[in-house]
């Protein structure tokens, strides 16, 4: 038995030389032997050796992104019971204007100019109000008749069934009573002043200490009268 190998040509896979052997008149065997391999032949052998190629790995399908939950809309806040109760409290009672509001009404009536704006009226009125003395401001306070009228109206309204039902429903408490000095500060505290609250407090404290006992008795009596009328419940 003999075989031969042909030299490989540059750039090509080596050729195999075959030889047929005769074993009889009609039988022959074709033998092939390779003594030289290459990456090309090795690849062909690996794919043709009868083994099944590995199955490709299954890739997991990408999960769909979860839909974002819409935020729940906040319920509208219910009206505060305090405001509802105040409507029941006042009823048809018309409260008197404050000293400042009475002054503004008078100032506007005296200086009627249709071209000027309301804000300009307020600025000028505020400047004049700050320059006024406490004695000049006294005449703009609500009259005793107006206060007495409001007091009687409150008493009559508190005696009604409507008021009692409102007070029981909203479970309110009584208003806090004030002392004579607090009533004095409330009377002379100027909201439109350029001074701070602390500075005005120091000035009013000095004025209170400078009052005589008879002058302080006036504020004590006034405070006592107002505290007796504070049957108005507040939340």
PDB file of C-alpha atoms in Angstrom:
ATOM      1  CA  UNK A   1       0.000   0.000   0.000  1.00  0.00           C
ATOM      2  CA  UNK A   2       1.343   3.411  -0.890  1.00  0.00           C
ATOM      3  CA  UNK A   3       0.200   6.997  -0.771  1.00  0.00           C
ATOM      4  CA  UNK A   4       1.573  10.356  -1.626  1.00  0.00           C
ATOM      5  CA  UNK A   5       0.999  13.919  -0.499  1.00  0.00           C
ATOM      6  CA  UNK A   6       1.039  16.834  -2.816  1.00  0.00           C
ATOM      7  CA  UNK A   7       2.738  19.951  -1.598  1.00  0.00           C
ATOM      8  CA  UNK A   8       0.237  22.663  -0.630  1.00  0.00           C
ATOM      9  CA  UNK A   9       0.006  25.601  -2.895  1.00  0.00           C
ATOM     10  CA  UNK A  10       0.430  28.958  -1.180  1.00  0.00           C
ATOM     11  CA  UNK A  11      -2.929  30.326  -0.061  1.00  0.00           C
ATOM     12  CA  UNK A  12      -4.851  27.070  -0.625  1.00  0.00           C
ATOM     13  CA  UNK A  13      -5.740  24.098   1.541  1.00  0.00           C
ATOM     14  CA  UNK A  14      -3.537  21.015   0.944  1.00  0.00           C
ATOM     15  CA  UNK A  15      -4.810  18.495  -1.625  1.00  0.00           C
ATOM     16  CA  UNK A  16      -5.161  14.874  -0.638  1.00  0.00           C
ATOM     17  CA  UNK A  17      -3.788  12.104  -2.786  1.00  0.00           C
ATOM     18  CA  UNK A  18      -5.968   9.022  -3.013  1.00  0.00           C
ATOM     19  CA  UNK A  19      -5.108   5.483  -4.028  1.00  0.00           C
ATOM     20  CA  UNK A  20      -7.509   2.717  -4.942  1.00  0.00           C
ATOM     21  CA  UNK A  21      -6.710  -0.833  -3.865  1.00  0.00           C
ATOM     22  CA  UNK A  22      -8.076  -3.807  -5.703  1.00  0.00           C
ATOM     23  CA  UNK A  23      -9.286  -6.757  -3.624  1.00  0.00           C
ATOM     24  CA  UNK A  24     -10.913  -8.593  -6.349  1.00  0.00           C
ATOM     25  CA  UNK A  25     -12.266  -8.312  -9.800  1.00  0.00           C
ATOM     26  CA  UNK A  26     -15.150  -6.079  -8.746  1.00  0.00           C
ATOM     27  CA  UNK A  27     -14.293  -4.681  -5.335  1.00  0.00           C
ATOM     28  CA  UNK A  28     -12.116  -1.725  -4.538  1.00  0.00           C
ATOM     29  CA  UNK A  29     -11.634   0.454  -1.459  1.00  0.00           C
ATOM     30  CA  UNK A  30     -10.907   4.150  -1.600  1.00  0.00           C
ATOM     31  CA  UNK A  31      -8.659   5.219   1.247  1.00  0.00           C
ATOM     32  CA  UNK A  32      -7.877   8.764   2.141  1.00  0.00           C
ATOM     33  CA  UNK A  33      -5.347   9.925   4.700  1.00  0.00           C
ATOM     34  CA  UNK A  34      -4.433  13.428   5.623  1.00  0.00           C
ATOM     35  CA  UNK A  35      -1.165  14.218   7.330  1.00  0.00           C
ATOM     36  CA  UNK A  36      -1.563  17.965   7.224  1.00  0.00           C
ATOM     37  CA  UNK A  37      -4.451  20.008   8.573  1.00  0.00           C
ATOM     38  CA  UNK A  38      -5.384  23.642   8.341  1.00  0.00           C
ATOM     39  CA  UNK A  39      -7.996  25.897  10.058  1.00  0.00           C
ATOM     40  CA  UNK A  40     -10.216  25.494   7.020  1.00  0.00           C
ATOM     41  CA  UNK A  41     -10.158  21.710   7.135  1.00  0.00           C
ATOM     42  CA  UNK A  42     -10.525  21.641  10.915  1.00  0.00           C
ATOM     43  CA  UNK A  43     -13.611  23.795  10.644  1.00  0.00           C
ATOM     44  CA  UNK A  44     -15.119  21.602   7.979  1.00  0.00           C
ATOM     45  CA  UNK A  45     -14.389  18.512  10.039  1.00  0.00           C
ATOM     46  CA  UNK A  46     -15.974  19.975  13.123  1.00  0.00           C
ATOM     47  CA  UNK A  47     -19.142  20.778  11.227  1.00  0.00           C
ATOM     48  CA  UNK A  48     -19.322  17.488   9.347  1.00  0.00           C
ATOM     49  CA  UNK A  49     -18.480  14.987  12.080  1.00  0.00           C
ATOM     50  CA  UNK A  50     -22.123  14.117  12.538  1.00  0.00           C
ATOM     51  CA  UNK A  51     -22.734  16.192  15.678  1.00  0.00           C
ATOM     52  CA  UNK A  52     -25.621  18.596  15.795  1.00  0.00           C
ATOM     53  CA  UNK A  53     -24.686  22.238  16.118  1.00  0.00           C
ATOM     54  CA  UNK A  54     -25.532  23.769  19.495  1.00  0.00           C
ATOM     55  CA  UNK A  55     -28.887  25.412  19.674  1.00  0.00           C
ATOM     56  CA  UNK A  56     -28.816  29.184  19.950  1.00  0.00           C
ATOM     57  CA  UNK A  57     -29.619  30.507  23.374  1.00  0.00           C
ATOM     58  CA  UNK A  58     -33.031  31.900  23.807  1.00  0.00           C
ATOM     59  CA  UNK A  59     -33.043  35.545  24.750  1.00  0.00           C
ATOM     60  CA  UNK A  60     -35.662  36.682  27.182  1.00  0.00           C
ATOM     61  CA  UNK A  61     -38.104  39.143  25.787  1.00  0.00           C
ATOM     62  CA  UNK A  62     -37.745  42.542  27.355  1.00  0.00           C
ATOM     63  CA  UNK A  63     -40.514  43.224  29.798  1.00  0.00           C
ATOM     64  CA  UNK A  64     -42.674  46.181  28.987  1.00  0.00           C
ATOM     65  CA  UNK A  65     -42.177  49.179  31.265  1.00  0.00           C
ATOM     66  CA  UNK A  66     -44.883  49.503  33.861  1.00  0.00           C
ATOM     67  CA  UNK A  67     -47.307  52.260  33.273  1.00  0.00           C
ATOM     68  CA  UNK A  68     -46.915  55.069  35.773  1.00  0.00           C
ATOM     69  CA  UNK A  69     -49.804  55.421  38.146  1.00  0.00           C
ATOM     70  CA  UNK A  70     -51.485  58.747  37.921  1.00  0.00           C
ATOM     71  CA  UNK A  71     -51.406  60.578  41.242  1.00  0.00           C
ATOM     72  CA  UNK A  72     -54.739  60.694  42.940  1.00  0.00           C
ATOM     73  CA  UNK A  73     -56.247  64.123  42.915  1.00  0.00           C
ATOM     74  CA  UNK A  74     -56.575  65.576  46.393  1.00  0.00           C
ATOM     75  CA  UNK A  75     -60.131  66.218  47.485  1.00  0.00           C
ATOM     76  CA  UNK A  76     -61.106  69.837  47.774  1.00  0.00           C
ATOM     77  CA  UNK A  77     -60.850  71.084  51.351  1.00  0.00           C
ATOM     78  CA  UNK A  78     -64.144  71.557  53.075  1.00  0.00           C
ATOM     79  CA  UNK A  79     -65.022  75.033  54.326  1.00  0.00           C
ATOM     80  CA  UNK A  80     -63.706  75.668  57.811  1.00  0.00           C
ATOM     81  CA  UNK A  81     -66.330  75.445  60.553  1.00  0.00           C
ATOM     82  CA  UNK A  82     -65.021  78.675  62.071  1.00  0.00           C
ATOM     83  CA  UNK A  83     -66.031  80.687  59.026  1.00  0.00           C
ATOM     84  CA  UNK A  84     -69.440  79.036  58.918  1.00  0.00           C
ATOM     85  CA  UNK A  85     -69.921  79.740  62.594  1.00  0.00           C
ATOM     86  CA  UNK A  86     -69.000  83.391  62.190  1.00  0.00           C
ATOM     87  CA  UNK A  87     -71.797  83.736  59.663  1.00  0.00           C
ATOM     88  CA  UNK A  88     -74.198  82.314  62.239  1.00  0.00           C
ATOM     89  CA  UNK A  89     -72.688  84.508  64.911  1.00  0.00           C
ATOM     90  CA  UNK A  90     -73.082  87.828  63.166  1.00  0.00           C
ATOM     91  CA  UNK A  91     -76.509  87.199  61.731  1.00  0.00           C
ATOM     92  CA  UNK A  92     -77.929  90.544  60.616  1.00  0.00           C
ATOM     93  CA  UNK A  93     -75.757  92.567  63.009  1.00  0.00           C
ATOM     94  CA  UNK A  94     -73.849  95.365  61.306  1.00  0.00           C
ATOM     95  CA  UNK A  95     -70.655  96.169  63.162  1.00  0.00           C
ATOM     96  CA  UNK A  96     -69.611  99.841  63.488  1.00  0.00           C
ATOM     97  CA  UNK A  97     -66.625 101.122  61.524  1.00  0.00           C
ATOM     98  CA  UNK A  98     -63.254 101.544  63.209  1.00  0.00           C
ATOM     99  CA  UNK A  99     -61.631 104.927  63.837  1.00  0.00           C
ATOM    100  CA  UNK A 100     -59.383 104.539  60.813  1.00  0.00           C
ATOM    101  CA  UNK A 101     -62.234 103.616  58.463  1.00  0.00           C
ATOM    102  CA  UNK A 102     -64.314 106.569  59.673  1.00  0.00           C
ATOM    103  CA  UNK A 103     -61.388 108.892  58.992  1.00  0.00           C
ATOM    104  CA  UNK A 104     -60.843 107.470  55.491  1.00  0.00           C
ATOM    105  CA  UNK A 105     -64.533 107.879  54.679  1.00  0.00           C
ATOM    106  CA  UNK A 106     -64.431 111.523  55.782  1.00  0.00           C
ATOM    107  CA  UNK A 107     -61.178 112.203  53.921  1.00  0.00           C
ATOM    108  CA  UNK A 108     -62.533 110.704  50.707  1.00  0.00           C
ATOM    109  CA  UNK A 109     -65.752 112.735  50.951  1.00  0.00           C
ATOM    110  CA  UNK A 110     -63.803 115.998  51.364  1.00  0.00           C
ATOM    111  CA  UNK A 111     -61.309 115.307  48.555  1.00  0.00           C
ATOM    112  CA  UNK A 112     -63.420 114.032  45.707  1.00  0.00           C
ATOM    113  CA  UNK A 113     -61.386 113.993  42.507  1.00  0.00           C
ATOM    114  CA  UNK A 114     -62.505 111.410  39.935  1.00  0.00           C
ATOM    115  CA  UNK A 115     -59.110 111.312  38.207  1.00  0.00           C
ATOM    116  CA  UNK A 116     -57.157 110.206  41.292  1.00  0.00           C
ATOM    117  CA  UNK A 117     -56.951 106.542  42.212  1.00  0.00           C
ATOM    118  CA  UNK A 118     -58.155 104.963  45.453  1.00  0.00           C
ATOM    119  CA  UNK A 119     -54.609 103.882  46.379  1.00  0.00           C
ATOM    120  CA  UNK A 120     -53.442 107.500  46.224  1.00  0.00           C
ATOM    121  CA  UNK A 121     -56.298 108.542  48.518  1.00  0.00           C
ATOM    122  CA  UNK A 122     -55.260 105.842  51.001  1.00  0.00           C
ATOM    123  CA  UNK A 123     -51.594 106.897  50.992  1.00  0.00           C
ATOM    124  CA  UNK A 124     -52.416 110.544  51.667  1.00  0.00           C
ATOM    125  CA  UNK A 125     -55.006 109.661  54.307  1.00  0.00           C
ATOM    126  CA  UNK A 126     -52.516 107.348  56.030  1.00  0.00           C
ATOM    127  CA  UNK A 127     -49.909 110.127  56.193  1.00  0.00           C
ATOM    128  CA  UNK A 128     -52.407 112.512  57.786  1.00  0.00           C
ATOM    129  CA  UNK A 129     -53.633 109.845  60.202  1.00  0.00           C
ATOM    130  CA  UNK A 130     -50.117 109.184  61.501  1.00  0.00           C
ATOM    131  CA  UNK A 131     -49.565 112.909  62.062  1.00  0.00           C
ATOM    132  CA  UNK A 132     -52.717 113.276  64.175  1.00  0.00           C
ATOM    133  CA  UNK A 133     -52.642 113.260  67.973  1.00  0.00           C
ATOM    134  CA  UNK A 134     -54.636 110.726  70.038  1.00  0.00           C
ATOM    135  CA  UNK A 135     -57.033 113.525  71.047  1.00  0.00           C
ATOM    136  CA  UNK A 136     -57.801 114.299  67.393  1.00  0.00           C
ATOM    137  CA  UNK A 137     -58.435 110.630  66.679  1.00  0.00           C
ATOM    138  CA  UNK A 138     -61.011 110.394  69.465  1.00  0.00           C
ATOM    139  CA  UNK A 139     -63.775 111.947  67.365  1.00  0.00           C
ATOM    140  CA  UNK A 140     -63.508 109.184  64.758  1.00  0.00           C
ATOM    141  CA  UNK A 141     -64.187 106.396  67.230  1.00  0.00           C
ATOM    142  CA  UNK A 142     -67.599 104.705  67.171  1.00  0.00           C
ATOM    143  CA  UNK A 143     -70.080 106.561  69.315  1.00  0.00           C
ATOM    144  CA  UNK A 144     -71.388 105.029  72.558  1.00  0.00           C
ATOM    145  CA  UNK A 145     -74.829 104.824  70.955  1.00  0.00           C
ATOM    146  CA  UNK A 146     -73.474 102.672  68.121  1.00  0.00           C
ATOM    147  CA  UNK A 147     -71.663 100.374  70.541  1.00  0.00           C
ATOM    148  CA  UNK A 148     -74.752 100.021  72.724  1.00  0.00           C
ATOM    149  CA  UNK A 149     -76.853  99.201  69.677  1.00  0.00           C
ATOM    150  CA  UNK A 150     -74.438  96.462  68.608  1.00  0.00           C
ATOM    151  CA  UNK A 151     -74.300  95.090  72.150  1.00  0.00           C
ATOM    152  CA  UNK A 152     -78.089  94.806  72.360  1.00  0.00           C
ATOM    153  CA  UNK A 153     -78.239  93.178  68.939  1.00  0.00           C
ATOM    154  CA  UNK A 154     -75.650  90.576  70.017  1.00  0.00           C
ATOM    155  CA  UNK A 155     -77.563  89.761  73.192  1.00  0.00           C
ATOM    156  CA  UNK A 156     -80.802  89.340  71.276  1.00  0.00           C
ATOM    157  CA  UNK A 157     -79.154  87.130  68.670  1.00  0.00           C
ATOM    158  CA  UNK A 158     -77.469  84.900  71.281  1.00  0.00           C
ATOM    159  CA  UNK A 159     -80.892  84.219  72.765  1.00  0.00           C
ATOM    160  CA  UNK A 160     -82.189  82.817  69.472  1.00  0.00           C
ATOM    161  CA  UNK A 161     -82.397  79.100  68.714  1.00  0.00           C
ATOM    162  CA  UNK A 162     -80.304  79.536  65.566  1.00  0.00           C
ATOM    163  CA  UNK A 163     -77.326  80.804  67.542  1.00  0.00           C
ATOM    164  CA  UNK A 164     -77.577  78.052  70.160  1.00  0.00           C
ATOM    165  CA  UNK A 165     -77.667  75.360  67.492  1.00  0.00           C
ATOM    166  CA  UNK A 166     -74.593  76.844  65.785  1.00  0.00           C
ATOM    167  CA  UNK A 167     -72.668  77.064  69.073  1.00  0.00           C
ATOM    168  CA  UNK A 168     -73.544  73.451  69.950  1.00  0.00           C
ATOM    169  CA  UNK A 169     -72.707  72.163  66.463  1.00  0.00           C
ATOM    170  CA  UNK A 170     -69.261  73.720  66.133  1.00  0.00           C
ATOM    171  CA  UNK A 171     -68.221  73.253  69.785  1.00  0.00           C
ATOM    172  CA  UNK A 172     -66.571  76.618  70.143  1.00  0.00           C
ATOM    173  CA  UNK A 173     -64.978  78.244  73.151  1.00  0.00           C
ATOM    174  CA  UNK A 174     -65.363  81.654  74.681  1.00  0.00           C
ATOM    175  CA  UNK A 175     -63.236  84.595  73.591  1.00  0.00           C
ATOM    176  CA  UNK A 176     -60.255  85.468  75.752  1.00  0.00           C
ATOM    177  CA  UNK A 177     -60.695  88.492  77.961  1.00  0.00           C
ATOM    178  CA  UNK A 178     -58.153  91.322  77.993  1.00  0.00           C
ATOM    179  CA  UNK A 179     -56.649  93.434  80.748  1.00  0.00           C
ATOM    180  CA  UNK A 180     -56.727  97.263  80.987  1.00  0.00           C
ATOM    181  CA  UNK A 181     -53.193  97.712  79.635  1.00  0.00           C
ATOM    182  CA  UNK A 182     -53.899  95.499  76.607  1.00  0.00           C
ATOM    183  CA  UNK A 183     -57.044  97.535  75.946  1.00  0.00           C
ATOM    184  CA  UNK A 184     -54.993 100.738  76.168  1.00  0.00           C
ATOM    185  CA  UNK A 185     -52.416  99.370  73.690  1.00  0.00           C
ATOM    186  CA  UNK A 186     -55.157  98.223  71.327  1.00  0.00           C
ATOM    187  CA  UNK A 187     -56.628 101.706  71.344  1.00  0.00           C
ATOM    188  CA  UNK A 188     -53.432 103.607  70.556  1.00  0.00           C
ATOM    189  CA  UNK A 189     -51.479 101.106  68.507  1.00  0.00           C
ATOM    190  CA  UNK A 190     -50.966 102.555  65.034  1.00  0.00           C
ATOM    191  CA  UNK A 191     -50.770  99.924  62.275  1.00  0.00           C
ATOM    192  CA  UNK A 192     -49.608 102.519  59.760  1.00  0.00           C
ATOM    193  CA  UNK A 193     -46.734 103.766  61.891  1.00  0.00           C
ATOM    194  CA  UNK A 194     -43.145 103.518  60.660  1.00  0.00           C
ATOM    195  CA  UNK A 195     -42.116 102.200  64.086  1.00  0.00           C
ATOM    196  CA  UNK A 196     -41.891  98.480  64.730  1.00  0.00           C
ATOM    197  CA  UNK A 197     -44.274  96.635  67.027  1.00  0.00           C
ATOM    198  CA  UNK A 198     -41.596  96.432  69.728  1.00  0.00           C
ATOM    199  CA  UNK A 199     -40.787 100.141  69.515  1.00  0.00           C
ATOM    200  CA  UNK A 200     -44.447 101.106  69.752  1.00  0.00           C
ATOM    201  CA  UNK A 201     -44.824  98.721  72.684  1.00  0.00           C
ATOM    202  CA  UNK A 202     -42.044 100.502  74.569  1.00  0.00           C
ATOM    203  CA  UNK A 203     -43.607 103.912  73.920  1.00  0.00           C
ATOM    204  CA  UNK A 204     -47.105 102.823  74.929  1.00  0.00           C
ATOM    205  CA  UNK A 205     -45.721 101.144  78.045  1.00  0.00           C
ATOM    206  CA  UNK A 206     -44.078 104.414  79.081  1.00  0.00           C
ATOM    207  CA  UNK A 207     -47.323 106.306  78.454  1.00  0.00           C
ATOM    208  CA  UNK A 208     -49.295 103.805  80.528  1.00  0.00           C
ATOM    209  CA  UNK A 209     -46.919 104.136  83.467  1.00  0.00           C
ATOM    210  CA  UNK A 210     -47.212 107.930  83.257  1.00  0.00           C
ATOM    211  CA  UNK A 211     -51.027 107.820  83.633  1.00  0.00           C
ATOM    212  CA  UNK A 212     -52.602 108.745  86.941  1.00  0.00           C
ATOM    213  CA  UNK A 213     -54.764 106.269  88.857  1.00  0.00           C
ATOM    214  CA  UNK A 214     -57.944 108.072  87.819  1.00  0.00           C
ATOM    215  CA  UNK A 215     -56.912 107.791  84.166  1.00  0.00           C
ATOM    216  CA  UNK A 216     -56.148 104.103  84.595  1.00  0.00           C
ATOM    217  CA  UNK A 217     -59.538 103.633  86.260  1.00  0.00           C
ATOM    218  CA  UNK A 218     -61.119 104.807  83.030  1.00  0.00           C
ATOM    219  CA  UNK A 219     -59.452 101.942  81.130  1.00  0.00           C
ATOM    220  CA  UNK A 220     -60.250  99.465  83.888  1.00  0.00           C
ATOM    221  CA  UNK A 221     -63.934 100.348  83.694  1.00  0.00           C
ATOM    222  CA  UNK A 222     -63.897 100.190  79.921  1.00  0.00           C
ATOM    223  CA  UNK A 223     -62.224  96.766  79.982  1.00  0.00           C
ATOM    224  CA  UNK A 224     -64.734  95.425  82.485  1.00  0.00           C
ATOM    225  CA  UNK A 225     -67.655  96.501  80.308  1.00  0.00           C
ATOM    226  CA  UNK A 226     -66.178  94.903  77.212  1.00  0.00           C
ATOM    227  CA  UNK A 227     -65.310  91.648  78.974  1.00  0.00           C
ATOM    228  CA  UNK A 228     -68.894  91.260  80.150  1.00  0.00           C
ATOM    229  CA  UNK A 229     -69.973  91.392  76.524  1.00  0.00           C
ATOM    230  CA  UNK A 230     -67.533  88.689  75.473  1.00  0.00           C
ATOM    231  CA  UNK A 231     -70.041  85.921  75.523  1.00  0.00           C
ATOM    232  CA  UNK A 232     -69.323  85.501  71.837  1.00  0.00           C
ATOM    233  CA  UNK A 233     -67.770  82.065  71.312  1.00  0.00           C
ATOM    234  CA  UNK A 234     -64.730  81.856  69.071  1.00  0.00           C
ATOM    235  CA  UNK A 235     -63.095  78.821  67.486  1.00  0.00           C
TER     236      UNK A 235
END
